[in-house]
Structure formats: C-alpha cells, structure tokens
Amino acid sequence: MARSASSSSSVITAAMASEASVKVIDGKKVAKDIRDEINAEISRMKDSIGVVPGLAVILVGERKDSATYVRNKKKACETVGIKSYEVCLPENSTEEEVLKYISDFNDDPMVHGILVQLPLPSHMDEQNILNAVCIEKDVDGFHPLNIGRLAMRGRETSFVPCTPKGCIELLHRYNVEIKGKRAVVIGRSNIVGTPAALLLQREDATVSIVHSRTRNPEEITRQADIIISAVGQPNMVRGSWIKPGAVIIDVGINPVEDATNPRGYRLVGDVCYEEACKVASAITPVPGGVGPMTIAMLLSNTLLSAKRIHNFK
C-alpha cells in the first residue's frame, strides 16, 4: 500500500509535544483513503484481466460481537468491489465440518482470501483450524509460516496480520520516523503484540515488549519514542508513563460503564487519552483510530493475494 501522507499529515517530531499541538491520528480518514485506493486498483484489475478478488469468511456460533465483525467485513468488501463468500455454522458444528469448508475454499479459484472468525467454540482446536488455511490465502496472516517469515530477516511474508499492519501503516502515513527510534509494545498476543514488535524491528526500531510479568513497566514505557498498546486494560497507560513527544498507537477497545451514555457504557483505549494528550506529540483516538484500519488491511491483503495469484502488477 502506498505510504504517501494525506495533506493533513505532517512530519511528527518530539519538538511538537505540548497539549495544544498533539496530533490526532485519524484512522477513519486513513482507512477511507486506503479503501479508495483499493477500489481503484480492483477496477483496474477487473478491466485488465477480468478478475474480481474474493474473500471467504467462516463464522462458527452465535456470538453477537463476532457476527457484527463479519457483517462489517462484508459491508467493507462491497464498498471496494471484493466479492464476499460467507459461511455461518451453528455453535455445535464439528471441527471436521469447518475443515471441509476451508478445504473447499482452498481449492476455489474465485476465493483469494480465507478468514476464520475468532474466537472459535471451545470444543474446536483453533490452531488446527487456522493451520488448515492454505498459506497463499491466509489474509489474516496467522499461519505459523507467515509469523515465522515475519520474524526472520530477509524473508518475505505472504501476509502481515491486519491489526499490526494497520498500526505501522498509520505511522507511515503520518510520516512518523521509525528507524533508530525506541519503541515499546505493550502486550504480547499472537494477534497484535508479537507481530507488531516484529514489524517495528523490521523497520529498524529498537523494540521492547512490556507484558504482565514485566517489572517496572512504567519506567520501560517512558523510554519509548513510539508506543503501541494492545493489552485490553482500560486507561492502564497513564500520562506519567509517557515520554514527552512520544507517538501513541492505542489498539485497546475497552467498554467502561458510563451512566450518561444511552448504551450504559463507552469505549476507551488502553491509554488514558486525556492525560496522554498533554504529553504525546500524536495519538490515535478510541474509537476511530486503529479499529477502521484493521478491516482496511484485510481488504488490502485480499487484493494483494488476488494480484499475486494472477501475477497482476
């Protein structure tokens, strides 16, 4: 994906840091720019070789949040011209049934990306199911081979996991210098924290990971020029954790009780936004920061897969 900054973007430096000049990194706007770019590229592909990228999504069970995510992914596919294929299976489906659908999609030339919505029901072996997705269509980037390649210097990954890829894309589009900078990733999940740390390392940052067993997390985090937090703890990162001028990418989306809100709750990040704004040079809001980027990167990976499979430049 192109790295050109939007007109509203500017080079972010530590010197900018003050409450008045904190830059809000607008994930919604960047995601829209990316969707527009993808839409144009899909039109070019369709006109040139008659191919439309296809994304298959498998949903098992009746979890409301998962159903919402799948619905949003389907809607996003429609906006850019990707054909979506959807399979919704009941909670009590067998692992074999899920594997059969994956096998069929692996063999289907109309499908260029396969996504299994997580979490899966407890009676299923998540690892076994994710490993069944053929690596050329693993647009979620969770296959061990993809993560392994990400960890190795000089190796090209087939796909980068969508949320960490979205975090780095935001840094690129806002011209945040990564090379030689100190970066701290808070959280070490397979889905966000670990691949985010690997991506930052690929960009020549000096990377530390803070996790639940880390001693003095505040002290370590305060050394960072760039913070990516993906820990799922509301407002855990306070202003005192942040070095003046740091850039913050907040992946957390945490509901907290709020009697003034019609829903009875509001969404906050892992970083205390009000405090961070007084210290950081730039920060992603929650919602409207990393969230929209995750789906944009899924669409980007699906297009990339179709181009690769059909050798379309």
XYZ file of C-alpha atoms in Angstrom:
313
model
C 0.000 0.000 0.000
C 1.298 3.479 -0.867
C 2.832 5.389 2.009
C 2.101 8.930 0.868
C 0.823 11.140 3.655
C -2.506 12.881 3.300
C -2.441 16.655 3.079
C -3.465 16.886 6.718
C -0.474 14.790 7.763
C 2.800 16.365 8.750
C 6.133 15.148 9.964
C 5.782 14.463 13.666
C 8.735 15.233 15.867
C 9.275 15.287 19.580
C 9.593 19.073 19.433
C 5.877 19.317 18.689
C 4.860 17.938 22.034
C 2.513 20.100 24.016
C -1.116 19.820 24.889
C -2.060 22.349 22.230
C -0.158 20.640 19.415
C -0.963 16.965 19.993
C -1.877 15.473 16.641
C -4.839 13.132 16.470
C -4.022 10.233 14.137
C -7.265 9.815 12.215
C -7.635 6.098 11.466
C -11.076 6.619 9.975
C -9.783 9.001 7.344
C -6.691 6.929 6.527
C -8.836 3.778 6.237
C -11.141 5.590 3.793
C -8.143 6.725 1.711
C -6.912 3.122 1.609
C -10.350 1.783 0.621
C -10.465 4.327 -2.231
C -7.009 3.185 -3.412
C -8.087 -0.475 -3.231
C -11.302 0.266 -5.121
C -9.352 1.937 -7.948
C -6.883 -0.956 -8.117
C -9.671 -3.572 -8.195
C -11.355 -1.687 -11.063
C -8.045 -1.677 -12.967
C -7.619 -5.403 -12.341
C -11.165 -6.208 -13.436
C -10.783 -4.133 -16.618
C -7.363 -5.615 -17.452
C -7.772 -9.338 -16.719
C -11.424 -9.773 -15.704
C -10.625 -10.920 -12.158
C -12.528 -9.812 -9.041
C -10.834 -10.575 -5.687
C -12.870 -12.892 -3.423
C -12.846 -13.163 0.388
C -14.411 -16.113 2.242
C -15.371 -15.679 5.900
C -16.275 -18.606 8.166
C -18.254 -17.845 11.320
C -18.989 -20.560 13.886
C -21.521 -19.927 16.652
C -23.872 -17.104 17.588
C -21.597 -14.579 19.330
C -23.057 -11.135 18.719
C -19.691 -9.363 18.548
C -18.338 -11.883 16.021
C -21.487 -11.581 13.904
C -21.073 -7.782 13.931
C -17.420 -8.049 12.845
C -18.382 -10.382 9.987
C -21.192 -8.049 8.900
C -18.769 -5.099 8.888
C -16.243 -7.063 6.842
C -18.918 -7.969 4.301
C -20.010 -4.323 4.035
C -16.396 -3.202 3.598
C -15.880 -5.773 0.821
C -18.881 -4.393 -1.037
C -17.573 -0.800 -0.842
C -14.307 -1.691 -2.620
C -15.614 -4.309 -5.076
C -14.377 -7.502 -3.373
C -16.766 -10.436 -3.657
C -17.521 -11.922 -0.238
C -18.412 -15.534 0.479
C -19.903 -16.211 3.880
C -20.409 -19.432 5.821
C -22.287 -19.292 9.149
C -22.218 -22.541 11.103
C -24.030 -23.369 14.367
C -22.134 -23.472 17.680
C -22.317 -27.287 17.843
C -20.700 -27.839 14.416
C -17.836 -30.296 14.323
C -14.255 -29.374 13.603
C -14.435 -31.631 10.528
C -17.254 -29.513 9.082
C -15.197 -26.342 9.446
C -12.135 -28.055 7.928
C -14.257 -29.212 4.970
C -15.307 -25.617 4.189
C -11.698 -24.445 4.500
C -10.591 -27.208 2.124
C -13.264 -26.215 -0.423
C -12.259 -22.538 -0.253
C -8.569 -23.502 -0.530
C -9.416 -25.167 -3.862
C -11.807 -22.468 -5.143
C -10.084 -20.215 -7.728
C -12.683 -17.464 -7.124
C -11.552 -17.157 -3.477
C -8.275 -15.326 -2.849
C -8.539 -14.886 0.907
C -9.934 -17.052 3.727
C -10.731 -15.761 7.181
C -11.905 -17.839 10.136
C -13.602 -15.533 12.651
C -12.137 -15.944 16.138
C -12.796 -16.999 18.832
C -13.985 -20.460 17.854
C -16.182 -22.581 20.173
C -14.186 -24.221 22.985
C -14.555 -27.766 21.601
C -12.551 -26.858 18.496
C -8.766 -26.839 18.103
C -8.140 -23.278 16.936
C -4.534 -23.990 15.952
C -5.539 -26.983 13.840
C -8.204 -24.972 12.013
C -6.033 -21.914 11.340
C -3.216 -24.150 10.071
C -5.622 -25.676 7.527
C -5.958 -22.374 5.630
C -3.537 -22.529 2.704
C -0.746 -20.015 3.217
C -1.393 -18.283 -0.141
C -4.894 -17.353 1.079
C -4.078 -16.654 4.749
C -5.105 -12.972 4.575
C -5.330 -12.817 8.385
C -1.602 -13.601 8.489
C -1.936 -16.017 11.424
C -0.372 -19.093 9.805
C 2.806 -20.081 11.719
C 4.787 -19.903 8.477
C 3.698 -16.303 7.952
C 4.656 -15.331 11.515
C 7.923 -17.259 11.154
C 8.830 -15.392 7.975
C 7.938 -12.110 9.665
C 10.456 -12.940 12.404
C 13.304 -13.727 10.008
C 15.436 -11.072 8.362
C 15.490 -11.170 4.588
C 12.338 -13.286 4.319
C 9.205 -12.036 2.621
C 5.945 -12.780 4.391
C 2.896 -13.811 2.383
C 0.689 -11.661 4.618
C 1.114 -9.485 7.685
C -1.614 -9.730 10.406
C -4.152 -6.955 9.821
C -4.162 -5.009 13.100
C -0.374 -4.661 13.482
C -0.108 -3.906 9.758
C -2.682 -1.127 10.282
C -0.643 0.294 13.190
C 2.507 0.562 11.076
C 0.547 1.973 8.132
C -0.740 4.787 10.380
C 2.843 5.613 11.388
C 3.894 5.657 7.727
C 1.013 7.826 6.572
C 1.672 10.361 9.290
C 5.397 10.384 8.429
C 6.467 9.160 11.856
C 10.110 8.174 11.712
C 10.601 4.606 12.994
C 14.219 3.839 12.048
C 16.552 4.095 15.025
C 13.722 5.039 17.413
C 12.893 3.315 20.690
C 9.559 1.523 20.506
C 7.632 -0.205 23.264
C 4.846 -2.685 22.533
C 2.544 -3.324 25.479
C 1.056 -6.820 25.194
C 2.443 -9.965 23.553
C -0.557 -11.670 21.942
C -0.091 -13.689 18.755
C -2.658 -11.480 17.019
C -1.284 -7.989 17.789
C 1.581 -7.573 20.261
C 4.107 -10.082 18.940
C 3.671 -9.309 15.214
C 3.650 -5.540 15.959
C 7.019 -5.918 17.708
C 8.387 -7.921 14.758
C 7.180 -5.292 12.278
C 8.780 -2.457 14.260
C 12.025 -4.433 14.344
C 11.832 -4.827 10.547
C 11.553 -1.045 10.361
C 14.832 -0.754 12.337
C 13.322 0.389 15.621
C 14.848 -0.745 18.924
C 11.954 -2.708 20.419
C 10.962 -3.684 23.964
C 7.870 -5.699 24.863
C 6.047 -4.971 28.110
C 3.776 -7.750 29.391
C 2.035 -8.987 32.537
C 5.296 -10.253 34.078
C 7.357 -7.145 33.284
C 8.898 -5.359 36.251
C 8.714 -1.560 36.173
C 6.551 -1.322 33.039
C 6.112 2.421 33.590
C 9.872 3.001 33.584
C 10.387 0.982 30.376
C 7.445 2.587 28.578
C 8.671 6.076 29.472
C 11.792 5.496 27.321
C 9.727 4.993 24.169
C 9.508 7.331 21.188
C 6.708 5.100 19.851
C 4.199 3.164 21.976
C 1.851 0.514 20.607
C -0.509 -0.681 23.330
C -2.581 -3.832 22.828
C -3.311 -5.181 26.263
C -7.082 -4.788 26.777
C -6.869 -2.866 30.085
C -8.834 0.409 30.123
C -6.710 3.511 30.800
C -3.768 1.438 32.046
C -1.129 3.670 30.455
C -1.164 6.978 32.334
C 0.404 10.285 31.410
C 3.317 9.553 33.757
C 4.230 6.511 31.593
C 4.764 8.657 28.504
C 7.912 10.421 27.374
C 7.202 13.975 26.139
C 6.783 13.919 22.368
C 6.089 10.185 22.077
C 3.722 8.863 19.397
C 0.995 6.550 20.688
C -0.927 3.898 18.786
C -3.690 2.594 21.062
C -5.120 -0.750 19.916
C -7.276 -1.296 23.017
C -11.062 -1.115 22.699
C -12.453 -1.484 26.210
C -16.030 -0.883 27.384
C -16.304 1.065 30.648
C -19.515 1.856 32.496
C -20.989 5.253 31.678
C -24.448 6.117 33.009
C -24.604 9.218 30.764
C -24.311 7.082 27.629
C -27.551 5.578 26.193
C -25.770 2.194 25.911
C -24.683 2.356 29.552
C -21.016 2.201 28.559
C -18.443 3.963 26.420
C -15.330 2.698 24.681
C -11.861 3.682 25.854
C -8.356 2.581 24.937
C -5.513 1.124 26.970
C -4.053 4.633 27.200
C -5.632 7.365 29.315
C -6.399 9.695 26.414
C -6.881 12.925 28.393
C -3.550 12.526 30.196
C -1.676 11.312 27.105
C -2.799 14.340 25.081
C -0.844 16.579 27.463
C 2.413 14.728 26.870
C 2.401 12.933 23.491
C 3.039 14.531 20.096
C 0.470 12.266 18.385
C -2.130 9.694 19.418
C -4.862 7.522 17.938
C -8.344 8.055 19.387
C -10.590 5.219 20.584
C -12.822 4.619 18.729
C -11.755 5.876 15.295
C -8.049 5.061 15.416
C -6.764 1.530 14.849
C -10.203 -0.145 14.542
C -11.057 1.051 10.993
C -7.517 0.196 9.877
C -7.856 -3.495 10.715
C -10.605 -4.051 8.144
C -8.825 -1.815 5.599
C -5.721 -4.029 5.923
C -7.832 -7.164 5.468
C -9.099 -5.734 2.168
C -5.536 -4.765 1.242
C -4.288 -8.311 1.948
C -7.140 -9.807 -0.122
C -6.258 -7.588 -3.097
C -2.572 -8.460 -2.650
C -3.451 -12.165 -2.706
C -5.511 -11.860 -5.909
C -2.725 -9.886 -7.616
C -0.159 -12.468 -6.553
C -2.235 -15.492 -7.621
C -2.911 -13.938 -11.049
C 0.531 -12.364 -11.349
C -1.054 -8.940 -11.871
C 1.327 -5.995 -11.483
